[in-house]
């Protein structure tokens, strides 16, 4: 069986389980379950602390895992990213009291507090900056007020908590993170069961990104219509019973669907419909 690590809690857990369910895999019914077997799909799921998943995968005990890019890099584990999943996105930034620093070059000889020591230490080293890194678990904003550090490095979403603490972000982002699928570095990239798993998740990603659009249009407007809905390869075009009309079907980006419908209507297309895609293979 394919052995897969899944986050057991936190912001990664729920979306990961939902994506796996959409991909056709059985998921646990109770949060206390640490392991389940999906015999139909020949997969065994292990529910682990998100921070530990890269370590388990790098050991070879588990074949692949779902974790955050930030957690993979912070772990320093011998594992690599093979598929971004598009959820649990976050940005890591430096922050300090106004006037402390304008860029990473100003961090020389300063102390940086963070919950992600591995990420920050690597980023500073890669930038050639000699600074101290202090590891703290959670609520790093108070580190500056209490004199533990002059600078912090943390996940920044709206920046509200930082502003409330009298801090401001500076410099370029340290990194952008999201949920990813990982495997042990050097593992067989063409292993059939892994490839099947990745295809299923990719199918979910596509299904979430696109909708199927159907509409009728006059033959003389077909080229304009096809230009608006080129599809992934090309649209399906079928003649209608009424001479001079055709039915068109194509996948279109969900975010652009309403605009495309407006443009199609303006060139004379009618009976324009969109339907959700629940699964696909490209």
PDB file of C-alpha atoms in Angstrom:
ATOM      1  CA  UNK A   1       0.000   0.000   0.000  1.00  0.00           C
ATOM      2  CA  UNK A   2       0.987   3.604  -0.554  1.00  0.00           C
ATOM      3  CA  UNK A   3       1.745   5.146   2.863  1.00  0.00           C
ATOM      4  CA  UNK A   4       0.775   8.823   3.110  1.00  0.00           C
ATOM      5  CA  UNK A   5       1.233  11.337   5.935  1.00  0.00           C
ATOM      6  CA  UNK A   6      -1.620  13.809   6.480  1.00  0.00           C
ATOM      7  CA  UNK A   7      -1.732  16.761   8.944  1.00  0.00           C
ATOM      8  CA  UNK A   8      -3.729  15.788  12.024  1.00  0.00           C
ATOM      9  CA  UNK A   9      -4.633  19.339  13.107  1.00  0.00           C
ATOM     10  CA  UNK A  10      -4.171  23.026  12.370  1.00  0.00           C
ATOM     11  CA  UNK A  11      -4.896  25.054   9.250  1.00  0.00           C
ATOM     12  CA  UNK A  12      -3.590  22.289   6.967  1.00  0.00           C
ATOM     13  CA  UNK A  13      -5.722  19.470   8.353  1.00  0.00           C
ATOM     14  CA  UNK A  14      -9.270  20.319   7.226  1.00  0.00           C
ATOM     15  CA  UNK A  15      -8.450  21.444   3.657  1.00  0.00           C
ATOM     16  CA  UNK A  16      -6.127  18.457   3.157  1.00  0.00           C
ATOM     17  CA  UNK A  17      -8.825  15.994   4.238  1.00  0.00           C
ATOM     18  CA  UNK A  18     -11.374  17.745   2.001  1.00  0.00           C
ATOM     19  CA  UNK A  19      -9.079  17.552  -1.020  1.00  0.00           C
ATOM     20  CA  UNK A  20      -8.360  13.876  -0.404  1.00  0.00           C
ATOM     21  CA  UNK A  21     -12.086  13.186  -0.107  1.00  0.00           C
ATOM     22  CA  UNK A  22     -12.712  14.982  -3.412  1.00  0.00           C
ATOM     23  CA  UNK A  23      -9.957  12.858  -4.942  1.00  0.00           C
ATOM     24  CA  UNK A  24     -11.892   9.729  -3.968  1.00  0.00           C
ATOM     25  CA  UNK A  25      -9.983   8.632  -0.884  1.00  0.00           C
ATOM     26  CA  UNK A  26     -11.524   7.455   2.360  1.00  0.00           C
ATOM     27  CA  UNK A  27     -10.802   9.775   5.293  1.00  0.00           C
ATOM     28  CA  UNK A  28     -11.054   9.401   9.059  1.00  0.00           C
ATOM     29  CA  UNK A  29     -14.374  10.014  10.789  1.00  0.00           C
ATOM     30  CA  UNK A  30     -12.977  11.032  14.172  1.00  0.00           C
ATOM     31  CA  UNK A  31     -10.084  13.347  14.950  1.00  0.00           C
ATOM     32  CA  UNK A  32      -8.666  10.792  17.399  1.00  0.00           C
ATOM     33  CA  UNK A  33      -7.925   8.313  14.617  1.00  0.00           C
ATOM     34  CA  UNK A  34      -4.189   8.289  13.869  1.00  0.00           C
ATOM     35  CA  UNK A  35      -4.246   5.765  11.041  1.00  0.00           C
ATOM     36  CA  UNK A  36      -6.795   4.486   8.555  1.00  0.00           C
ATOM     37  CA  UNK A  37      -6.614   2.047   5.663  1.00  0.00           C
ATOM     38  CA  UNK A  38      -8.369   2.640   2.344  1.00  0.00           C
ATOM     39  CA  UNK A  39      -8.273  -0.862   0.837  1.00  0.00           C
ATOM     40  CA  UNK A  40     -10.138   0.078  -2.342  1.00  0.00           C
ATOM     41  CA  UNK A  41      -7.481   2.602  -3.320  1.00  0.00           C
ATOM     42  CA  UNK A  42      -4.615   0.654  -1.700  1.00  0.00           C
ATOM     43  CA  UNK A  43      -3.601   3.597   0.485  1.00  0.00           C
ATOM     44  CA  UNK A  44      -2.756   3.845   4.177  1.00  0.00           C
ATOM     45  CA  UNK A  45      -3.083   7.292   5.786  1.00  0.00           C
ATOM     46  CA  UNK A  46      -1.169   8.358   8.889  1.00  0.00           C
ATOM     47  CA  UNK A  47      -2.346  11.500  10.718  1.00  0.00           C
ATOM     48  CA  UNK A  48       0.679  13.267  12.169  1.00  0.00           C
ATOM     49  CA  UNK A  49       1.746  16.631  13.566  1.00  0.00           C
ATOM     50  CA  UNK A  50       2.349  18.896  10.545  1.00  0.00           C
ATOM     51  CA  UNK A  51       5.850  19.759  11.793  1.00  0.00           C
ATOM     52  CA  UNK A  52       6.815  16.062  11.924  1.00  0.00           C
ATOM     53  CA  UNK A  53       5.627  15.002   8.479  1.00  0.00           C
ATOM     54  CA  UNK A  54       8.763  15.989   6.558  1.00  0.00           C
ATOM     55  CA  UNK A  55      10.892  14.010   9.033  1.00  0.00           C
ATOM     56  CA  UNK A  56       8.799  10.848   8.630  1.00  0.00           C
ATOM     57  CA  UNK A  57       8.807  11.123   4.834  1.00  0.00           C
ATOM     58  CA  UNK A  58      12.560  11.786   4.679  1.00  0.00           C
ATOM     59  CA  UNK A  59      13.175   8.650   6.755  1.00  0.00           C
ATOM     60  CA  UNK A  60      11.533   6.512   4.064  1.00  0.00           C
ATOM     61  CA  UNK A  61       8.996   5.112   6.528  1.00  0.00           C
ATOM     62  CA  UNK A  62       6.238   6.897   4.628  1.00  0.00           C
ATOM     63  CA  UNK A  63       6.109   7.342   0.850  1.00  0.00           C
ATOM     64  CA  UNK A  64       4.708  10.859   0.583  1.00  0.00           C
ATOM     65  CA  UNK A  65       3.098  13.491   2.777  1.00  0.00           C
ATOM     66  CA  UNK A  66       1.072  16.684   2.792  1.00  0.00           C
ATOM     67  CA  UNK A  67       2.592  19.554   4.758  1.00  0.00           C
ATOM     68  CA  UNK A  68       3.466  23.238   4.397  1.00  0.00           C
ATOM     69  CA  UNK A  69       6.387  24.500   2.330  1.00  0.00           C
ATOM     70  CA  UNK A  70       7.442  26.500   5.388  1.00  0.00           C
ATOM     71  CA  UNK A  71       7.469  23.389   7.572  1.00  0.00           C
ATOM     72  CA  UNK A  72       9.465  21.425   4.997  1.00  0.00           C
ATOM     73  CA  UNK A  73      12.166  24.084   4.745  1.00  0.00           C
ATOM     74  CA  UNK A  74      12.204  24.726   8.487  1.00  0.00           C
ATOM     75  CA  UNK A  75      12.695  21.016   9.225  1.00  0.00           C
ATOM     76  CA  UNK A  76      15.821  20.699   7.097  1.00  0.00           C
ATOM     77  CA  UNK A  77      14.632  17.193   6.274  1.00  0.00           C
ATOM     78  CA  UNK A  78      15.873  15.239   3.259  1.00  0.00           C
ATOM     79  CA  UNK A  79      12.583  15.670   1.423  1.00  0.00           C
ATOM     80  CA  UNK A  80      11.403  17.668  -1.582  1.00  0.00           C
ATOM     81  CA  UNK A  81       8.254  19.339  -2.905  1.00  0.00           C
ATOM     82  CA  UNK A  82       6.517  17.578  -5.789  1.00  0.00           C
ATOM     83  CA  UNK A  83       3.130  19.315  -6.025  1.00  0.00           C
ATOM     84  CA  UNK A  84       1.770  22.642  -4.704  1.00  0.00           C
ATOM     85  CA  UNK A  85      -1.840  22.347  -3.508  1.00  0.00           C
ATOM     86  CA  UNK A  86      -2.999  25.969  -3.447  1.00  0.00           C
ATOM     87  CA  UNK A  87      -4.369  26.230   0.096  1.00  0.00           C
ATOM     88  CA  UNK A  88      -2.996  27.416   3.464  1.00  0.00           C
ATOM     89  CA  UNK A  89      -1.084  30.198   1.709  1.00  0.00           C
ATOM     90  CA  UNK A  90       1.040  32.482   3.871  1.00  0.00           C
ATOM     91  CA  UNK A  91       3.870  35.012   3.585  1.00  0.00           C
ATOM     92  CA  UNK A  92       6.857  35.287   5.931  1.00  0.00           C
ATOM     93  CA  UNK A  93       8.182  38.776   6.638  1.00  0.00           C
ATOM     94  CA  UNK A  94      10.583  40.563   8.929  1.00  0.00           C
ATOM     95  CA  UNK A  95       9.072  43.155  11.287  1.00  0.00           C
ATOM     96  CA  UNK A  96      10.426  45.591  13.861  1.00  0.00           C
ATOM     97  CA  UNK A  97       9.742  48.923  15.489  1.00  0.00           C
ATOM     98  CA  UNK A  98       9.736  51.800  12.947  1.00  0.00           C
ATOM     99  CA  UNK A  99      13.240  53.007  12.193  1.00  0.00           C
ATOM    100  CA  UNK A 100      14.968  49.757  13.193  1.00  0.00           C
ATOM    101  CA  UNK A 101      15.658  48.464   9.683  1.00  0.00           C
ATOM    102  CA  UNK A 102      14.704  49.056   6.068  1.00  0.00           C
ATOM    103  CA  UNK A 103      16.020  45.841   4.530  1.00  0.00           C
ATOM    104  CA  UNK A 104      17.777  42.582   5.283  1.00  0.00           C
ATOM    105  CA  UNK A 105      21.163  44.290   5.036  1.00  0.00           C
ATOM    106  CA  UNK A 106      20.290  46.191   8.233  1.00  0.00           C
ATOM    107  CA  UNK A 107      20.001  42.959  10.268  1.00  0.00           C
ATOM    108  CA  UNK A 108      23.752  42.417  10.648  1.00  0.00           C
ATOM    109  CA  UNK A 109      24.647  41.816  14.320  1.00  0.00           C
ATOM    110  CA  UNK A 110      20.971  41.984  15.356  1.00  0.00           C
ATOM    111  CA  UNK A 111      18.866  39.295  17.027  1.00  0.00           C
ATOM    112  CA  UNK A 112      15.811  37.895  15.236  1.00  0.00           C
ATOM    113  CA  UNK A 113      13.074  36.026  17.124  1.00  0.00           C
ATOM    114  CA  UNK A 114      10.941  33.511  15.230  1.00  0.00           C
ATOM    115  CA  UNK A 115       9.054  30.223  15.468  1.00  0.00           C
ATOM    116  CA  UNK A 116      10.723  29.119  12.221  1.00  0.00           C
ATOM    117  CA  UNK A 117      14.422  29.135  13.058  1.00  0.00           C
ATOM    118  CA  UNK A 118      15.389  26.920  10.133  1.00  0.00           C
ATOM    119  CA  UNK A 119      13.766  29.174   7.522  1.00  0.00           C
ATOM    120  CA  UNK A 120      15.157  32.397   8.954  1.00  0.00           C
ATOM    121  CA  UNK A 121      18.683  31.083   9.559  1.00  0.00           C
ATOM    122  CA  UNK A 122      18.857  29.745   5.987  1.00  0.00           C
ATOM    123  CA  UNK A 123      17.514  33.013   4.537  1.00  0.00           C
ATOM    124  CA  UNK A 124      20.048  35.081   6.473  1.00  0.00           C
ATOM    125  CA  UNK A 125      22.907  32.754   5.514  1.00  0.00           C
ATOM    126  CA  UNK A 126      21.894  32.778   1.841  1.00  0.00           C
ATOM    127  CA  UNK A 127      21.880  36.592   1.989  1.00  0.00           C
ATOM    128  CA  UNK A 128      25.286  36.720   3.648  1.00  0.00           C
ATOM    129  CA  UNK A 129      23.938  38.331   6.831  1.00  0.00           C
ATOM    130  CA  UNK A 130      25.549  37.524  10.194  1.00  0.00           C
ATOM    131  CA  UNK A 131      22.703  37.758  12.725  1.00  0.00           C
ATOM    132  CA  UNK A 132      21.519  35.764  15.732  1.00  0.00           C
ATOM    133  CA  UNK A 133      18.276  33.763  15.602  1.00  0.00           C
ATOM    134  CA  UNK A 134      16.238  33.012  18.725  1.00  0.00           C
ATOM    135  CA  UNK A 135      13.589  30.285  18.584  1.00  0.00           C
ATOM    136  CA  UNK A 136      10.240  31.036  20.250  1.00  0.00           C
ATOM    137  CA  UNK A 137       6.968  29.087  20.078  1.00  0.00           C
ATOM    138  CA  UNK A 138       4.114  31.407  19.115  1.00  0.00           C
ATOM    139  CA  UNK A 139       3.371  35.079  19.899  1.00  0.00           C
ATOM    140  CA  UNK A 140       6.773  36.327  18.762  1.00  0.00           C
ATOM    141  CA  UNK A 141       5.464  39.928  18.652  1.00  0.00           C
ATOM    142  CA  UNK A 142       6.227  40.346  22.367  1.00  0.00           C
ATOM    143  CA  UNK A 143       9.891  39.407  21.899  1.00  0.00           C
ATOM    144  CA  UNK A 144      10.844  42.980  20.990  1.00  0.00           C
ATOM    145  CA  UNK A 145       8.931  44.593  23.838  1.00  0.00           C
ATOM    146  CA  UNK A 146      10.568  42.224  26.343  1.00  0.00           C
ATOM    147  CA  UNK A 147      14.041  42.812  24.918  1.00  0.00           C
ATOM    148  CA  UNK A 148      14.608  39.277  23.647  1.00  0.00           C
ATOM    149  CA  UNK A 149      15.206  40.484  20.081  1.00  0.00           C
ATOM    150  CA  UNK A 150      15.290  43.627  17.954  1.00  0.00           C
ATOM    151  CA  UNK A 151      13.515  41.996  15.008  1.00  0.00           C
ATOM    152  CA  UNK A 152      10.943  39.237  14.526  1.00  0.00           C
ATOM    153  CA  UNK A 153      10.171  37.020  11.552  1.00  0.00           C
ATOM    154  CA  UNK A 154       6.666  35.618  11.298  1.00  0.00           C
ATOM    155  CA  UNK A 155       3.684  34.843   9.100  1.00  0.00           C
ATOM    156  CA  UNK A 156       1.997  38.043   7.968  1.00  0.00           C
ATOM    157  CA  UNK A 157      -1.564  38.059   6.646  1.00  0.00           C
ATOM    158  CA  UNK A 158      -3.220  41.447   7.263  1.00  0.00           C
ATOM    159  CA  UNK A 159      -0.513  42.874   9.525  1.00  0.00           C
ATOM    160  CA  UNK A 160      -3.070  43.908  12.145  1.00  0.00           C
ATOM    161  CA  UNK A 161      -1.434  42.074  15.061  1.00  0.00           C
ATOM    162  CA  UNK A 162       1.930  43.604  14.174  1.00  0.00           C
ATOM    163  CA  UNK A 163       0.528  47.128  14.027  1.00  0.00           C
ATOM    164  CA  UNK A 164      -1.204  46.571  17.350  1.00  0.00           C
ATOM    165  CA  UNK A 165       2.194  45.691  18.795  1.00  0.00           C
ATOM    166  CA  UNK A 166       3.737  48.859  17.350  1.00  0.00           C
ATOM    167  CA  UNK A 167       5.671  46.978  14.665  1.00  0.00           C
ATOM    168  CA  UNK A 168       5.916  47.287  10.900  1.00  0.00           C
ATOM    169  CA  UNK A 169       7.119  44.917   8.188  1.00  0.00           C
ATOM    170  CA  UNK A 170      10.172  45.788   6.125  1.00  0.00           C
ATOM    171  CA  UNK A 171      12.222  44.396   3.279  1.00  0.00           C
ATOM    172  CA  UNK A 172      11.272  41.712   0.801  1.00  0.00           C
ATOM    173  CA  UNK A 173       9.265  38.652   1.899  1.00  0.00           C
ATOM    174  CA  UNK A 174      11.376  35.850   3.328  1.00  0.00           C
ATOM    175  CA  UNK A 175       9.242  33.278   1.540  1.00  0.00           C
ATOM    176  CA  UNK A 176       5.734  32.427   0.371  1.00  0.00           C
ATOM    177  CA  UNK A 177       4.285  29.182   1.637  1.00  0.00           C
ATOM    178  CA  UNK A 178       1.332  26.917   0.883  1.00  0.00           C
ATOM    179  CA  UNK A 179       0.331  23.293   1.338  1.00  0.00           C
ATOM    180  CA  UNK A 180       2.436  20.913  -0.744  1.00  0.00           C
ATOM    181  CA  UNK A 181       2.951  17.221  -1.410  1.00  0.00           C
ATOM    182  CA  UNK A 182       6.444  16.015  -0.521  1.00  0.00           C
ATOM    183  CA  UNK A 183       8.529  12.879  -1.009  1.00  0.00           C
ATOM    184  CA  UNK A 184      11.957  11.724   0.124  1.00  0.00           C
ATOM    185  CA  UNK A 185      14.701  13.335  -1.936  1.00  0.00           C
ATOM    186  CA  UNK A 186      15.852  10.924  -4.627  1.00  0.00           C
ATOM    187  CA  UNK A 187      12.793   8.657  -4.374  1.00  0.00           C
ATOM    188  CA  UNK A 188      11.495   7.066  -7.582  1.00  0.00           C
ATOM    189  CA  UNK A 189       9.667   9.868  -9.387  1.00  0.00           C
ATOM    190  CA  UNK A 190       7.798   7.447 -11.661  1.00  0.00           C
ATOM    191  CA  UNK A 191       6.435   5.079  -8.990  1.00  0.00           C
ATOM    192  CA  UNK A 192       2.962   4.231 -10.412  1.00  0.00           C
ATOM    193  CA  UNK A 193       0.995   4.566  -7.167  1.00  0.00           C
ATOM    194  CA  UNK A 194       2.551   7.956  -6.421  1.00  0.00           C
ATOM    195  CA  UNK A 195       1.831   9.158  -9.945  1.00  0.00           C
ATOM    196  CA  UNK A 196      -1.790   8.030  -9.654  1.00  0.00           C
ATOM    197  CA  UNK A 197      -2.120   9.914  -6.348  1.00  0.00           C
ATOM    198  CA  UNK A 198      -0.675  13.075  -7.890  1.00  0.00           C
ATOM    199  CA  UNK A 199      -2.968  12.821 -10.931  1.00  0.00           C
ATOM    200  CA  UNK A 200      -5.991  12.623  -8.636  1.00  0.00           C
ATOM    201  CA  UNK A 201      -4.948  15.718  -6.694  1.00  0.00           C
ATOM    202  CA  UNK A 202      -4.156  17.571  -9.909  1.00  0.00           C
ATOM    203  CA  UNK A 203      -7.628  16.649 -11.121  1.00  0.00           C
ATOM    204  CA  UNK A 204      -9.138  18.214  -8.006  1.00  0.00           C
ATOM    205  CA  UNK A 205      -7.090  21.382  -8.523  1.00  0.00           C
ATOM    206  CA  UNK A 206      -8.276  21.685 -12.116  1.00  0.00           C
ATOM    207  CA  UNK A 207     -11.885  20.950 -11.152  1.00  0.00           C
ATOM    208  CA  UNK A 208     -11.735  23.758  -8.593  1.00  0.00           C
ATOM    209  CA  UNK A 209     -10.205  26.179 -11.077  1.00  0.00           C
ATOM    210  CA  UNK A 210     -12.445  25.605 -14.107  1.00  0.00           C
ATOM    211  CA  UNK A 211     -16.126  25.302 -14.943  1.00  0.00           C
ATOM    212  CA  UNK A 212     -17.758  23.739 -17.984  1.00  0.00           C
ATOM    213  CA  UNK A 213     -19.502  26.281 -20.220  1.00  0.00           C
ATOM    214  CA  UNK A 214     -22.174  25.404 -22.794  1.00  0.00           C
ATOM    215  CA  UNK A 215     -23.866  27.816 -25.197  1.00  0.00           C
ATOM    216  CA  UNK A 216     -25.529  28.121 -28.595  1.00  0.00           C
ATOM    217  CA  UNK A 217     -24.389  30.556 -31.274  1.00  0.00           C
ATOM    218  CA  UNK A 218     -24.801  31.348 -34.955  1.00  0.00           C
ATOM    219  CA  UNK A 219     -22.257  29.744 -37.297  1.00  0.00           C
ATOM    220  CA  UNK A 220     -21.089  33.134 -38.519  1.00  0.00           C
ATOM    221  CA  UNK A 221     -20.180  34.102 -34.939  1.00  0.00           C
ATOM    222  CA  UNK A 222     -18.434  30.826 -34.129  1.00  0.00           C
ATOM    223  CA  UNK A 223     -14.852  32.063 -34.600  1.00  0.00           C
ATOM    224  CA  UNK A 224     -15.442  35.000 -32.250  1.00  0.00           C
ATOM    225  CA  UNK A 225     -17.063  32.681 -29.723  1.00  0.00           C
ATOM    226  CA  UNK A 226     -14.241  30.140 -29.905  1.00  0.00           C
ATOM    227  CA  UNK A 227     -11.724  32.950 -29.349  1.00  0.00           C
ATOM    228  CA  UNK A 228     -13.510  33.683 -26.067  1.00  0.00           C
ATOM    229  CA  UNK A 229     -13.690  29.992 -25.051  1.00  0.00           C
ATOM    230  CA  UNK A 230     -10.674  28.184 -26.527  1.00  0.00           C
ATOM    231  CA  UNK A 231     -10.855  25.431 -23.895  1.00  0.00           C
ATOM    232  CA  UNK A 232      -7.801  23.429 -22.858  1.00  0.00           C
ATOM    233  CA  UNK A 233      -7.299  21.774 -26.246  1.00  0.00           C
ATOM    234  CA  UNK A 234     -10.191  23.130 -28.302  1.00  0.00           C
ATOM    235  CA  UNK A 235     -13.946  23.402 -27.708  1.00  0.00           C
ATOM    236  CA  UNK A 236     -16.494  20.804 -28.732  1.00  0.00           C
ATOM    237  CA  UNK A 237     -18.769  22.130 -31.503  1.00  0.00           C
ATOM    238  CA  UNK A 238     -21.958  20.305 -32.563  1.00  0.00           C
ATOM    239  CA  UNK A 239     -24.593  21.301 -35.127  1.00  0.00           C
ATOM    240  CA  UNK A 240     -28.089  22.080 -33.813  1.00  0.00           C
ATOM    241  CA  UNK A 241     -31.400  21.056 -35.413  1.00  0.00           C
ATOM    242  CA  UNK A 242     -32.018  24.650 -36.490  1.00  0.00           C
ATOM    243  CA  UNK A 243     -29.800  25.311 -39.491  1.00  0.00           C
ATOM    244  CA  UNK A 244     -27.107  27.914 -38.953  1.00  0.00           C
ATOM    245  CA  UNK A 245     -26.759  27.294 -35.203  1.00  0.00           C
ATOM    246  CA  UNK A 246     -24.161  25.258 -33.288  1.00  0.00           C
ATOM    247  CA  UNK A 247     -23.745  24.168 -29.670  1.00  0.00           C
ATOM    248  CA  UNK A 248     -20.353  24.816 -28.081  1.00  0.00           C
ATOM    249  CA  UNK A 249     -18.840  23.271 -24.947  1.00  0.00           C
ATOM    250  CA  UNK A 250     -15.526  24.286 -23.364  1.00  0.00           C
ATOM    251  CA  UNK A 251     -13.747  24.511 -20.017  1.00  0.00           C
ATOM    252  CA  UNK A 252     -13.202  28.101 -18.868  1.00  0.00           C
ATOM    253  CA  UNK A 253     -11.520  29.585 -15.776  1.00  0.00           C
ATOM    254  CA  UNK A 254     -14.111  29.875 -12.998  1.00  0.00           C
ATOM    255  CA  UNK A 255     -12.937  33.370 -12.026  1.00  0.00           C
ATOM    256  CA  UNK A 256     -13.566  34.637 -15.553  1.00  0.00           C
ATOM    257  CA  UNK A 257     -16.835  32.807 -16.217  1.00  0.00           C
ATOM    258  CA  UNK A 258     -19.199  35.752 -15.674  1.00  0.00           C
ATOM    259  CA  UNK A 259     -17.174  38.086 -17.901  1.00  0.00           C
ATOM    260  CA  UNK A 260     -16.989  35.433 -20.632  1.00  0.00           C
ATOM    261  CA  UNK A 261     -20.757  34.920 -20.428  1.00  0.00           C
ATOM    262  CA  UNK A 262     -21.276  38.668 -20.901  1.00  0.00           C
ATOM    263  CA  UNK A 263     -18.950  38.740 -23.911  1.00  0.00           C
ATOM    264  CA  UNK A 264     -20.634  35.716 -25.476  1.00  0.00           C
ATOM    265  CA  UNK A 265     -24.056  37.283 -25.038  1.00  0.00           C
ATOM    266  CA  UNK A 266     -22.836  40.474 -26.709  1.00  0.00           C
ATOM    267  CA  UNK A 267     -21.850  38.572 -29.869  1.00  0.00           C
ATOM    268  CA  UNK A 268     -25.209  36.790 -30.019  1.00  0.00           C
ATOM    269  CA  UNK A 269     -24.654  33.562 -28.092  1.00  0.00           C
ATOM    270  CA  UNK A 270     -27.655  32.293 -26.164  1.00  0.00           C
ATOM    271  CA  UNK A 271     -28.575  29.558 -23.648  1.00  0.00           C
ATOM    272  CA  UNK A 272     -25.234  30.124 -21.925  1.00  0.00           C
ATOM    273  CA  UNK A 273     -24.783  27.732 -19.013  1.00  0.00           C
ATOM    274  CA  UNK A 274     -21.996  26.894 -16.567  1.00  0.00           C
ATOM    275  CA  UNK A 275     -21.699  23.700 -14.539  1.00  0.00           C
ATOM    276  CA  UNK A 276     -19.225  22.677 -11.853  1.00  0.00           C
ATOM    277  CA  UNK A 277     -16.544  20.075 -12.581  1.00  0.00           C
ATOM    278  CA  UNK A 278     -16.230  17.492  -9.821  1.00  0.00           C
ATOM    279  CA  UNK A 279     -13.275  15.541 -11.172  1.00  0.00           C
ATOM    280  CA  UNK A 280     -11.106  15.405 -14.265  1.00  0.00           C
ATOM    281  CA  UNK A 281      -7.937  14.039 -15.821  1.00  0.00           C
ATOM    282  CA  UNK A 282      -5.951  16.118 -18.277  1.00  0.00           C
TER     283      UNK A 282
END
